[in-house]
Amino acid sequence: MLINQTYFIDSCDDVELNIKRESKLEFKLTYDDSKEIEAIVCVINGIGGDIKDDLYISDYCARNYNVAVLNVNYHCIGNRPQTGAEFYIDDIDKMILKVSLDALGINNLPIDVQALKTYDEFYCVIDVINKFIERLKKTQELDENYLLYLSLGFKPTKNEYQNYGIMQTIDVLNALLYTKTKILKNNNLKVILTGSSHGGYLANLCAKLAPWLVDVVIDNSSHVTLDNNLWRFVGFGKEVDYIKYCSAGITHIFKNVKFAAFD
């Protein structure tokens, strides 16, 4: 019979930054208990995905092969709107907005940038600015193709944070070890890690931190060099160049405003 079970276990605290974990580690295991399981296939999601995205893959592999399929909601996996993240603004976002308005010469609008506290307030202000820019375009004071570039942040679910893979990788390893020893109770199972983009990066990092545990890595287009936009995930991109080093670009909220978003 096909088993599809979700587990919640204790995982690691962030010892490096001395931050206590506030939530359990969630992972899903799919396998056919009538088969002799030979390996664990861990499908590691990239940014913008979670364990809900791999239901078909898990089901297909478990039905057709002698494998158990593991999917892990690793640390800070909910860091995009489609996985539950919410927008927020910080002091740098407000500074960028103020400097941008000054550069445009827009200082006659009744806007107190420093008084903004929530994304909803920020949204209402940008709505006014977007309409103001549209009027400037109609009077040909601005080029028709002009876009105002601003920044904002993603507030991840579970009050977690992006630390570039360390906590995430340890979560995947903890889920693998728990599955081997506590659920399937077979330490001799082969471990196959597969992931794309950020998931591929985490698969490689798992093999680096625990080479004795990982047998195969299948990496689809992970970000592994600074040449292919790895800068977007290193951190401090907003402080260095918020347009060039943004984590994600958002283009369709307003016609005349483009947001560079950060986690």
PDB file of C-alpha atoms in Angstrom:
ATOM      1  CA  MET A   1       0.000   0.000   0.000  1.00  0.00           C
ATOM      2  CA  LEU A   2       1.215   3.500  -0.805  1.00  0.00           C
ATOM      3  CA  ILE A   3       2.104   5.412   2.364  1.00  0.00           C
ATOM      4  CA  ASN A   4       2.074   9.212   2.268  1.00  0.00           C
ATOM      5  CA  GLN A   5       2.843  10.659   5.678  1.00  0.00           C
ATOM      6  CA  THR A   6       3.859  14.098   6.960  1.00  0.00           C
ATOM      7  CA  TYR A   7       6.159  14.397   9.992  1.00  0.00           C
ATOM      8  CA  PHE A   8       7.126  17.213  12.340  1.00  0.00           C
ATOM      9  CA  ILE A   9      10.411  16.813  14.217  1.00  0.00           C
ATOM     10  CA  ASP A  10      12.887  18.894  16.188  1.00  0.00           C
ATOM     11  CA  SER A  11      15.739  20.263  14.128  1.00  0.00           C
ATOM     12  CA  CYS A  12      18.749  22.438  14.828  1.00  0.00           C
ATOM     13  CA  ASP A  13      18.986  25.910  16.316  1.00  0.00           C
ATOM     14  CA  ASP A  14      21.206  28.453  14.609  1.00  0.00           C
ATOM     15  CA  VAL A  15      24.317  28.026  16.754  1.00  0.00           C
ATOM     16  CA  GLU A  16      26.351  30.409  14.598  1.00  0.00           C
ATOM     17  CA  LEU A  17      23.979  33.342  15.182  1.00  0.00           C
ATOM     18  CA  ASN A  18      22.682  32.105  18.576  1.00  0.00           C
ATOM     19  CA  ILE A  19      19.058  32.083  17.380  1.00  0.00           C
ATOM     20  CA  LYS A  20      16.613  29.571  18.831  1.00  0.00           C
ATOM     21  CA  ARG A  21      14.333  27.772  16.402  1.00  0.00           C
ATOM     22  CA  GLU A  22      10.650  28.580  16.883  1.00  0.00           C
ATOM     23  CA  SER A  23       9.004  25.807  14.861  1.00  0.00           C
ATOM     24  CA  LYS A  24       9.259  22.134  14.003  1.00  0.00           C
ATOM     25  CA  LEU A  25      10.869  20.821  10.841  1.00  0.00           C
ATOM     26  CA  GLU A  26       8.183  19.504   8.466  1.00  0.00           C
ATOM     27  CA  PHE A  27       8.790  16.808   5.872  1.00  0.00           C
ATOM     28  CA  LYS A  28       6.751  14.332   3.830  1.00  0.00           C
ATOM     29  CA  LEU A  29       7.636  10.706   3.102  1.00  0.00           C
ATOM     30  CA  THR A  30       6.034   8.621   0.333  1.00  0.00           C
ATOM     31  CA  TYR A  31       6.697   4.907  -0.223  1.00  0.00           C
ATOM     32  CA  ASP A  32       5.012   1.588  -0.974  1.00  0.00           C
ATOM     33  CA  ASP A  33       5.200  -0.612   2.125  1.00  0.00           C
ATOM     34  CA  SER A  34       4.776  -3.751   0.001  1.00  0.00           C
ATOM     35  CA  LYS A  35       8.161  -3.154  -1.668  1.00  0.00           C
ATOM     36  CA  GLU A  36      11.685  -3.684  -0.440  1.00  0.00           C
ATOM     37  CA  ILE A  37      12.940  -0.116  -0.290  1.00  0.00           C
ATOM     38  CA  GLU A  38      16.432   0.260  -1.739  1.00  0.00           C
ATOM     39  CA  ALA A  39      16.998   4.019  -1.616  1.00  0.00           C
ATOM     40  CA  ILE A  40      15.676   7.351  -0.415  1.00  0.00           C
ATOM     41  CA  VAL A  41      15.125   9.939  -3.138  1.00  0.00           C
ATOM     42  CA  CYS A  42      15.034  13.419  -1.619  1.00  0.00           C
ATOM     43  CA  VAL A  43      13.455  16.025  -3.903  1.00  0.00           C
ATOM     44  CA  ILE A  44      14.674  19.450  -2.769  1.00  0.00           C
ATOM     45  CA  ASN A  45      12.567  22.406  -3.842  1.00  0.00           C
ATOM     46  CA  GLY A  46      13.986  25.632  -5.136  1.00  0.00           C
ATOM     47  CA  ILE A  47      12.960  29.103  -4.036  1.00  0.00           C
ATOM     48  CA  GLY A  48       9.243  29.675  -4.481  1.00  0.00           C
ATOM     49  CA  GLY A  49       8.279  26.020  -3.972  1.00  0.00           C
ATOM     50  CA  ASP A  50       7.461  23.714  -1.084  1.00  0.00           C
ATOM     51  CA  ILE A  51       6.446  20.094  -0.496  1.00  0.00           C
ATOM     52  CA  LYS A  52       3.024  20.701  -2.045  1.00  0.00           C
ATOM     53  CA  ASP A  53       4.650  21.080  -5.471  1.00  0.00           C
ATOM     54  CA  ASP A  54       6.029  17.541  -5.677  1.00  0.00           C
ATOM     55  CA  LEU A  55       2.979  15.376  -4.994  1.00  0.00           C
ATOM     56  CA  TYR A  56       2.951  13.918  -8.509  1.00  0.00           C
ATOM     57  CA  ILE A  57       6.700  13.247  -8.560  1.00  0.00           C
ATOM     58  CA  SER A  58       6.629  11.571  -5.151  1.00  0.00           C
ATOM     59  CA  ASP A  59       3.647   9.405  -6.047  1.00  0.00           C
ATOM     60  CA  TYR A  60       5.074   8.385  -9.433  1.00  0.00           C
ATOM     61  CA  CYS A  61       8.513   7.423  -8.102  1.00  0.00           C
ATOM     62  CA  ALA A  62       7.130   5.501  -5.129  1.00  0.00           C
ATOM     63  CA  ARG A  63       4.738   3.523  -7.343  1.00  0.00           C
ATOM     64  CA  ASN A  64       7.243   2.658 -10.049  1.00  0.00           C
ATOM     65  CA  TYR A  65      10.510   2.163  -8.177  1.00  0.00           C
ATOM     66  CA  ASN A  66      11.732   0.587  -4.953  1.00  0.00           C
ATOM     67  CA  VAL A  67      12.351   3.961  -3.358  1.00  0.00           C
ATOM     68  CA  ALA A  68      10.984   6.172  -0.616  1.00  0.00           C
ATOM     69  CA  VAL A  69      10.581   9.803  -1.658  1.00  0.00           C
ATOM     70  CA  LEU A  70      11.359  12.542   0.842  1.00  0.00           C
ATOM     71  CA  ASN A  71      10.247  16.171   0.529  1.00  0.00           C
ATOM     72  CA  VAL A  72      11.450  18.693   3.122  1.00  0.00           C
ATOM     73  CA  ASN A  73      10.014  22.067   4.073  1.00  0.00           C
ATOM     74  CA  TYR A  74      13.458  23.303   5.050  1.00  0.00           C
ATOM     75  CA  HIS A  75      14.242  26.459   7.020  1.00  0.00           C
ATOM     76  CA  CYS A  76      12.808  29.646   5.445  1.00  0.00           C
ATOM     77  CA  ILE A  77      11.155  27.751   2.592  1.00  0.00           C
ATOM     78  CA  GLY A  78       8.164  30.118   2.806  1.00  0.00           C
ATOM     79  CA  ASN A  79      10.034  33.126   1.419  1.00  0.00           C
ATOM     80  CA  ARG A  80       7.934  33.980  -1.630  1.00  0.00           C
ATOM     81  CA  PRO A  81       4.286  35.104  -1.868  1.00  0.00           C
ATOM     82  CA  GLN A  82       3.193  31.777  -3.376  1.00  0.00           C
ATOM     83  CA  THR A  83       4.493  29.967  -0.288  1.00  0.00           C
ATOM     84  CA  GLY A  84       3.055  32.362   2.273  1.00  0.00           C
ATOM     85  CA  ALA A  85       5.533  35.232   2.510  1.00  0.00           C
ATOM     86  CA  GLU A  86       4.182  38.750   2.983  1.00  0.00           C
ATOM     87  CA  PHE A  87       5.596  42.062   1.826  1.00  0.00           C
ATOM     88  CA  TYR A  88       7.119  44.466   4.333  1.00  0.00           C
ATOM     89  CA  ILE A  89       9.201  47.647   4.259  1.00  0.00           C
ATOM     90  CA  ASP A  90      12.275  48.658   6.245  1.00  0.00           C
ATOM     91  CA  ASP A  91      14.292  51.847   6.689  1.00  0.00           C
ATOM     92  CA  ILE A  92      16.311  51.218   3.526  1.00  0.00           C
ATOM     93  CA  ASP A  93      13.120  50.875   1.456  1.00  0.00           C
ATOM     94  CA  LYS A  94      11.892  54.192   2.822  1.00  0.00           C
ATOM     95  CA  MET A  95      15.252  55.843   2.151  1.00  0.00           C
ATOM     96  CA  ILE A  96      15.240  54.591  -1.463  1.00  0.00           C
ATOM     97  CA  LEU A  97      11.709  55.926  -1.913  1.00  0.00           C
ATOM     98  CA  LYS A  98      12.612  59.364  -0.518  1.00  0.00           C
ATOM     99  CA  VAL A  99      15.805  59.698  -2.572  1.00  0.00           C
ATOM    100  CA  SER A 100      13.944  58.581  -5.719  1.00  0.00           C
ATOM    101  CA  LEU A 101      11.212  61.169  -5.201  1.00  0.00           C
ATOM    102  CA  ASP A 102      13.795  63.883  -4.618  1.00  0.00           C
ATOM    103  CA  ALA A 103      15.648  62.868  -7.791  1.00  0.00           C
ATOM    104  CA  LEU A 104      12.406  63.128  -9.749  1.00  0.00           C
ATOM    105  CA  GLY A 105      11.654  66.491  -8.234  1.00  0.00           C
ATOM    106  CA  ILE A 106       8.443  65.128  -6.729  1.00  0.00           C
ATOM    107  CA  ASN A 107       8.312  67.055  -3.499  1.00  0.00           C
ATOM    108  CA  ASN A 108       4.859  68.600  -3.739  1.00  0.00           C
ATOM    109  CA  LEU A 109       2.935  65.456  -2.807  1.00  0.00           C
ATOM    110  CA  PRO A 110       1.547  65.194   0.760  1.00  0.00           C
ATOM    111  CA  ILE A 111       3.731  62.199   1.650  1.00  0.00           C
ATOM    112  CA  ASP A 112       5.711  61.678   4.847  1.00  0.00           C
ATOM    113  CA  VAL A 113       7.922  58.758   3.853  1.00  0.00           C
ATOM    114  CA  GLN A 114       9.425  58.272   7.307  1.00  0.00           C
ATOM    115  CA  ALA A 115       5.972  57.903   8.850  1.00  0.00           C
ATOM    116  CA  LEU A 116       5.228  54.778   6.791  1.00  0.00           C
ATOM    117  CA  LYS A 117       5.100  51.683   8.969  1.00  0.00           C
ATOM    118  CA  THR A 118       3.280  48.948   7.056  1.00  0.00           C
ATOM    119  CA  TYR A 119       3.240  47.582   3.526  1.00  0.00           C
ATOM    120  CA  ASP A 120      -0.410  48.635   3.177  1.00  0.00           C
ATOM    121  CA  GLU A 121       0.544  52.247   3.887  1.00  0.00           C
ATOM    122  CA  PHE A 122       3.464  51.918   1.481  1.00  0.00           C
ATOM    123  CA  TYR A 123       1.136  50.499  -1.193  1.00  0.00           C
ATOM    124  CA  CYS A 124      -1.269  53.444  -0.899  1.00  0.00           C
ATOM    125  CA  VAL A 125       1.604  55.914  -1.281  1.00  0.00           C
ATOM    126  CA  ILE A 126       3.007  54.096  -4.325  1.00  0.00           C
ATOM    127  CA  ASP A 127      -0.465  54.099  -5.870  1.00  0.00           C
ATOM    128  CA  VAL A 128      -0.484  57.904  -5.636  1.00  0.00           C
ATOM    129  CA  ILE A 129       3.052  58.130  -7.045  1.00  0.00           C
ATOM    130  CA  ASN A 130       2.213  55.747  -9.888  1.00  0.00           C
ATOM    131  CA  LYS A 131      -0.707  57.979 -10.942  1.00  0.00           C
ATOM    132  CA  PHE A 132       1.467  61.074 -10.605  1.00  0.00           C
ATOM    133  CA  ILE A 133       4.104  59.556 -12.908  1.00  0.00           C
ATOM    134  CA  GLU A 134       1.375  58.698 -15.396  1.00  0.00           C
ATOM    135  CA  ARG A 135       0.349  62.366 -15.484  1.00  0.00           C
ATOM    136  CA  LEU A 136       3.975  63.412 -16.022  1.00  0.00           C
ATOM    137  CA  LYS A 137       4.169  61.027 -18.978  1.00  0.00           C
ATOM    138  CA  LYS A 138       1.004  62.441 -20.519  1.00  0.00           C
ATOM    139  CA  THR A 139       2.450  65.959 -20.307  1.00  0.00           C
ATOM    140  CA  GLN A 140       5.721  64.602 -21.737  1.00  0.00           C
ATOM    141  CA  GLU A 141       7.684  65.602 -18.659  1.00  0.00           C
ATOM    142  CA  LEU A 142       8.784  61.981 -18.415  1.00  0.00           C
ATOM    143  CA  ASP A 143       9.609  59.500 -21.149  1.00  0.00           C
ATOM    144  CA  GLU A 144       6.809  57.036 -21.897  1.00  0.00           C
ATOM    145  CA  ASN A 145       9.111  54.102 -21.057  1.00  0.00           C
ATOM    146  CA  TYR A 146      10.194  55.473 -17.688  1.00  0.00           C
ATOM    147  CA  LEU A 147       9.917  53.174 -14.653  1.00  0.00           C
ATOM    148  CA  LEU A 148      10.517  54.114 -11.042  1.00  0.00           C
ATOM    149  CA  TYR A 149      12.616  51.411  -9.335  1.00  0.00           C
ATOM    150  CA  LEU A 150      11.947  50.857  -5.634  1.00  0.00           C
ATOM    151  CA  SER A 151      12.619  48.071  -3.124  1.00  0.00           C
ATOM    152  CA  LEU A 152      10.676  46.044  -0.585  1.00  0.00           C
ATOM    153  CA  GLY A 153      11.095  42.849   1.400  1.00  0.00           C
ATOM    154  CA  PHE A 154       9.573  39.394   1.748  1.00  0.00           C
ATOM    155  CA  LYS A 155       8.693  38.475   5.334  1.00  0.00           C
ATOM    156  CA  PRO A 156       8.973  34.664   5.429  1.00  0.00           C
ATOM    157  CA  THR A 157       6.524  32.410   7.206  1.00  0.00           C
ATOM    158  CA  LYS A 158       7.246  31.038  10.700  1.00  0.00           C
ATOM    159  CA  ASN A 159       9.420  34.077  11.474  1.00  0.00           C
ATOM    160  CA  GLU A 160      12.365  32.412   9.720  1.00  0.00           C
ATOM    161  CA  TYR A 161      15.152  34.004   7.687  1.00  0.00           C
ATOM    162  CA  GLN A 162      17.487  33.337   4.796  1.00  0.00           C
ATOM    163  CA  ASN A 163      21.034  32.427   5.828  1.00  0.00           C
ATOM    164  CA  TYR A 164      22.139  31.143   2.443  1.00  0.00           C
ATOM    165  CA  GLY A 165      21.595  27.450   2.876  1.00  0.00           C
ATOM    166  CA  ILE A 166      23.285  26.372   6.098  1.00  0.00           C
ATOM    167  CA  MET A 167      20.151  25.928   8.221  1.00  0.00           C
ATOM    168  CA  GLN A 168      18.307  24.618   5.172  1.00  0.00           C
ATOM    169  CA  THR A 169      20.928  21.986   4.428  1.00  0.00           C
ATOM    170  CA  ILE A 170      21.060  20.790   8.022  1.00  0.00           C
ATOM    171  CA  ASP A 171      17.267  20.455   7.935  1.00  0.00           C
ATOM    172  CA  VAL A 172      17.471  18.206   4.863  1.00  0.00           C
ATOM    173  CA  LEU A 173      20.190  16.099   6.516  1.00  0.00           C
ATOM    174  CA  ASN A 174      18.191  15.818   9.753  1.00  0.00           C
ATOM    175  CA  ALA A 175      15.108  14.692   7.821  1.00  0.00           C
ATOM    176  CA  LEU A 176      17.193  12.087   5.968  1.00  0.00           C
ATOM    177  CA  LEU A 177      18.752  10.738   9.159  1.00  0.00           C
ATOM    178  CA  TYR A 178      15.400  10.612  10.932  1.00  0.00           C
ATOM    179  CA  THR A 179      13.849   8.766   7.979  1.00  0.00           C
ATOM    180  CA  LYS A 180      16.667   6.237   7.845  1.00  0.00           C
ATOM    181  CA  THR A 181      16.844   5.487  11.566  1.00  0.00           C
ATOM    182  CA  LYS A 182      13.341   6.167  12.925  1.00  0.00           C
ATOM    183  CA  ILE A 183      10.892   5.449  10.092  1.00  0.00           C
ATOM    184  CA  LEU A 184      12.404   3.028   7.583  1.00  0.00           C
ATOM    185  CA  LYS A 185      14.934   1.741  10.146  1.00  0.00           C
ATOM    186  CA  ASN A 186      17.595   0.897   7.584  1.00  0.00           C
ATOM    187  CA  ASN A 187      20.932   2.685   7.730  1.00  0.00           C
ATOM    188  CA  ASN A 188      22.116   0.931   4.561  1.00  0.00           C
ATOM    189  CA  LEU A 189      19.684   2.700   2.229  1.00  0.00           C
ATOM    190  CA  LYS A 190      21.240   4.665  -0.618  1.00  0.00           C
ATOM    191  CA  VAL A 191      20.512   8.408  -0.645  1.00  0.00           C
ATOM    192  CA  ILE A 192      19.802  10.262  -3.896  1.00  0.00           C
ATOM    193  CA  LEU A 193      19.400  14.038  -3.738  1.00  0.00           C
ATOM    194  CA  THR A 194      17.813  15.908  -6.617  1.00  0.00           C
ATOM    195  CA  GLY A 195      17.021  19.603  -6.914  1.00  0.00           C
ATOM    196  CA  SER A 196      16.898  22.494  -9.328  1.00  0.00           C
ATOM    197  CA  SER A 197      18.094  26.068  -8.836  1.00  0.00           C
ATOM    198  CA  HIS A 198      18.351  26.676  -5.069  1.00  0.00           C
ATOM    199  CA  GLY A 199      17.353  23.050  -4.494  1.00  0.00           C
ATOM    200  CA  GLY A 200      20.332  21.907  -6.549  1.00  0.00           C
ATOM    201  CA  TYR A 201      22.592  24.186  -4.535  1.00  0.00           C
ATOM    202  CA  LEU A 202      21.281  22.634  -1.300  1.00  0.00           C
ATOM    203  CA  ALA A 203      21.802  19.120  -2.694  1.00  0.00           C
ATOM    204  CA  ASN A 204      25.466  19.901  -3.357  1.00  0.00           C
ATOM    205  CA  LEU A 205      25.830  21.515   0.051  1.00  0.00           C
ATOM    206  CA  CYS A 206      24.376  18.388   1.691  1.00  0.00           C
ATOM    207  CA  ALA A 207      27.046  16.311  -0.048  1.00  0.00           C
ATOM    208  CA  LYS A 208      29.722  18.745   1.109  1.00  0.00           C
ATOM    209  CA  LEU A 209      28.630  18.706   4.767  1.00  0.00           C
ATOM    210  CA  ALA A 210      27.815  14.975   4.970  1.00  0.00           C
ATOM    211  CA  PRO A 211      29.565  13.100   2.149  1.00  0.00           C
ATOM    212  CA  TRP A 212      29.202   9.838   4.088  1.00  0.00           C
ATOM    213  CA  LEU A 213      25.408  10.114   3.864  1.00  0.00           C
ATOM    214  CA  VAL A 214      24.909  11.112   0.213  1.00  0.00           C
ATOM    215  CA  ASP A 215      25.432   8.673  -2.676  1.00  0.00           C
ATOM    216  CA  VAL A 216      24.120  10.618  -5.698  1.00  0.00           C
ATOM    217  CA  VAL A 217      23.413  14.277  -6.459  1.00  0.00           C
ATOM    218  CA  ILE A 218      21.247  15.217  -9.452  1.00  0.00           C
ATOM    219  CA  ASP A 219      21.663  18.957  -9.949  1.00  0.00           C
ATOM    220  CA  ASN A 220      19.519  20.876 -12.407  1.00  0.00           C
ATOM    221  CA  SER A 221      20.850  24.430 -12.963  1.00  0.00           C
ATOM    222  CA  SER A 222      21.871  25.301  -9.425  1.00  0.00           C
ATOM    223  CA  HIS A 223      23.439  28.676  -8.692  1.00  0.00           C
ATOM    224  CA  VAL A 224      27.039  27.812  -7.875  1.00  0.00           C
ATOM    225  CA  THR A 225      29.160  30.688  -9.186  1.00  0.00           C
ATOM    226  CA  LEU A 226      29.060  34.450  -8.842  1.00  0.00           C
ATOM    227  CA  ASP A 227      28.748  34.660 -12.616  1.00  0.00           C
ATOM    228  CA  ASN A 228      25.195  33.290 -12.729  1.00  0.00           C
ATOM    229  CA  ASN A 229      23.473  35.672 -10.324  1.00  0.00           C
ATOM    230  CA  LEU A 230      24.705  34.072  -7.106  1.00  0.00           C
ATOM    231  CA  TRP A 231      25.180  37.627  -5.836  1.00  0.00           C
ATOM    232  CA  ARG A 232      21.390  37.837  -5.472  1.00  0.00           C
ATOM    233  CA  PHE A 233      21.530  35.369  -2.564  1.00  0.00           C
ATOM    234  CA  VAL A 234      24.721  36.357  -0.769  1.00  0.00           C
ATOM    235  CA  GLY A 235      23.099  39.185   1.197  1.00  0.00           C
ATOM    236  CA  PHE A 236      23.420  42.971   1.500  1.00  0.00           C
ATOM    237  CA  GLY A 237      22.264  43.304  -2.097  1.00  0.00           C
ATOM    238  CA  LYS A 238      19.858  46.060  -1.105  1.00  0.00           C
ATOM    239  CA  GLU A 239      22.671  48.006   0.535  1.00  0.00           C
ATOM    240  CA  VAL A 240      25.141  47.542  -2.342  1.00  0.00           C
ATOM    241  CA  ASP A 241      22.921  47.926  -5.435  1.00  0.00           C
ATOM    242  CA  TYR A 242      19.248  47.194  -4.888  1.00  0.00           C
ATOM    243  CA  ILE A 243      18.468  46.964  -8.607  1.00  0.00           C
ATOM    244  CA  LYS A 244      21.385  44.783  -9.703  1.00  0.00           C
ATOM    245  CA  TYR A 245      21.454  42.413  -6.712  1.00  0.00           C
ATOM    246  CA  CYS A 246      17.765  41.969  -5.926  1.00  0.00           C
ATOM    247  CA  SER A 247      16.503  38.534  -4.892  1.00  0.00           C
ATOM    248  CA  ALA A 248      13.434  38.745  -7.131  1.00  0.00           C
ATOM    249  CA  GLY A 249      11.991  41.306  -9.516  1.00  0.00           C
ATOM    250  CA  ILE A 250       8.297  42.210  -9.284  1.00  0.00           C
ATOM    251  CA  THR A 251       6.925  44.079 -12.247  1.00  0.00           C
ATOM    252  CA  HIS A 252       3.136  43.921 -12.392  1.00  0.00           C
ATOM    253  CA  ILE A 253       1.849  45.631  -9.248  1.00  0.00           C
ATOM    254  CA  PHE A 254       1.899  49.115 -10.776  1.00  0.00           C
ATOM    255  CA  LYS A 255       2.263  50.269 -14.361  1.00  0.00           C
ATOM    256  CA  ASN A 256       5.012  52.820 -13.705  1.00  0.00           C
ATOM    257  CA  VAL A 257       6.809  51.294 -10.732  1.00  0.00           C
ATOM    258  CA  LYS A 258       9.068  48.244 -10.632  1.00  0.00           C
ATOM    259  CA  PHE A 259      10.000  46.655  -7.315  1.00  0.00           C
ATOM    260  CA  ALA A 260      13.231  44.899  -6.421  1.00  0.00           C
ATOM    261  CA  ALA A 261      12.305  42.416  -3.707  1.00  0.00           C
ATOM    262  CA  PHE A 262      14.532  40.915  -1.001  1.00  0.00           C
ATOM    263  CA  ASP A 263      14.332  38.128   1.536  1.00  0.00           C
TER     264      ASP A 263
END
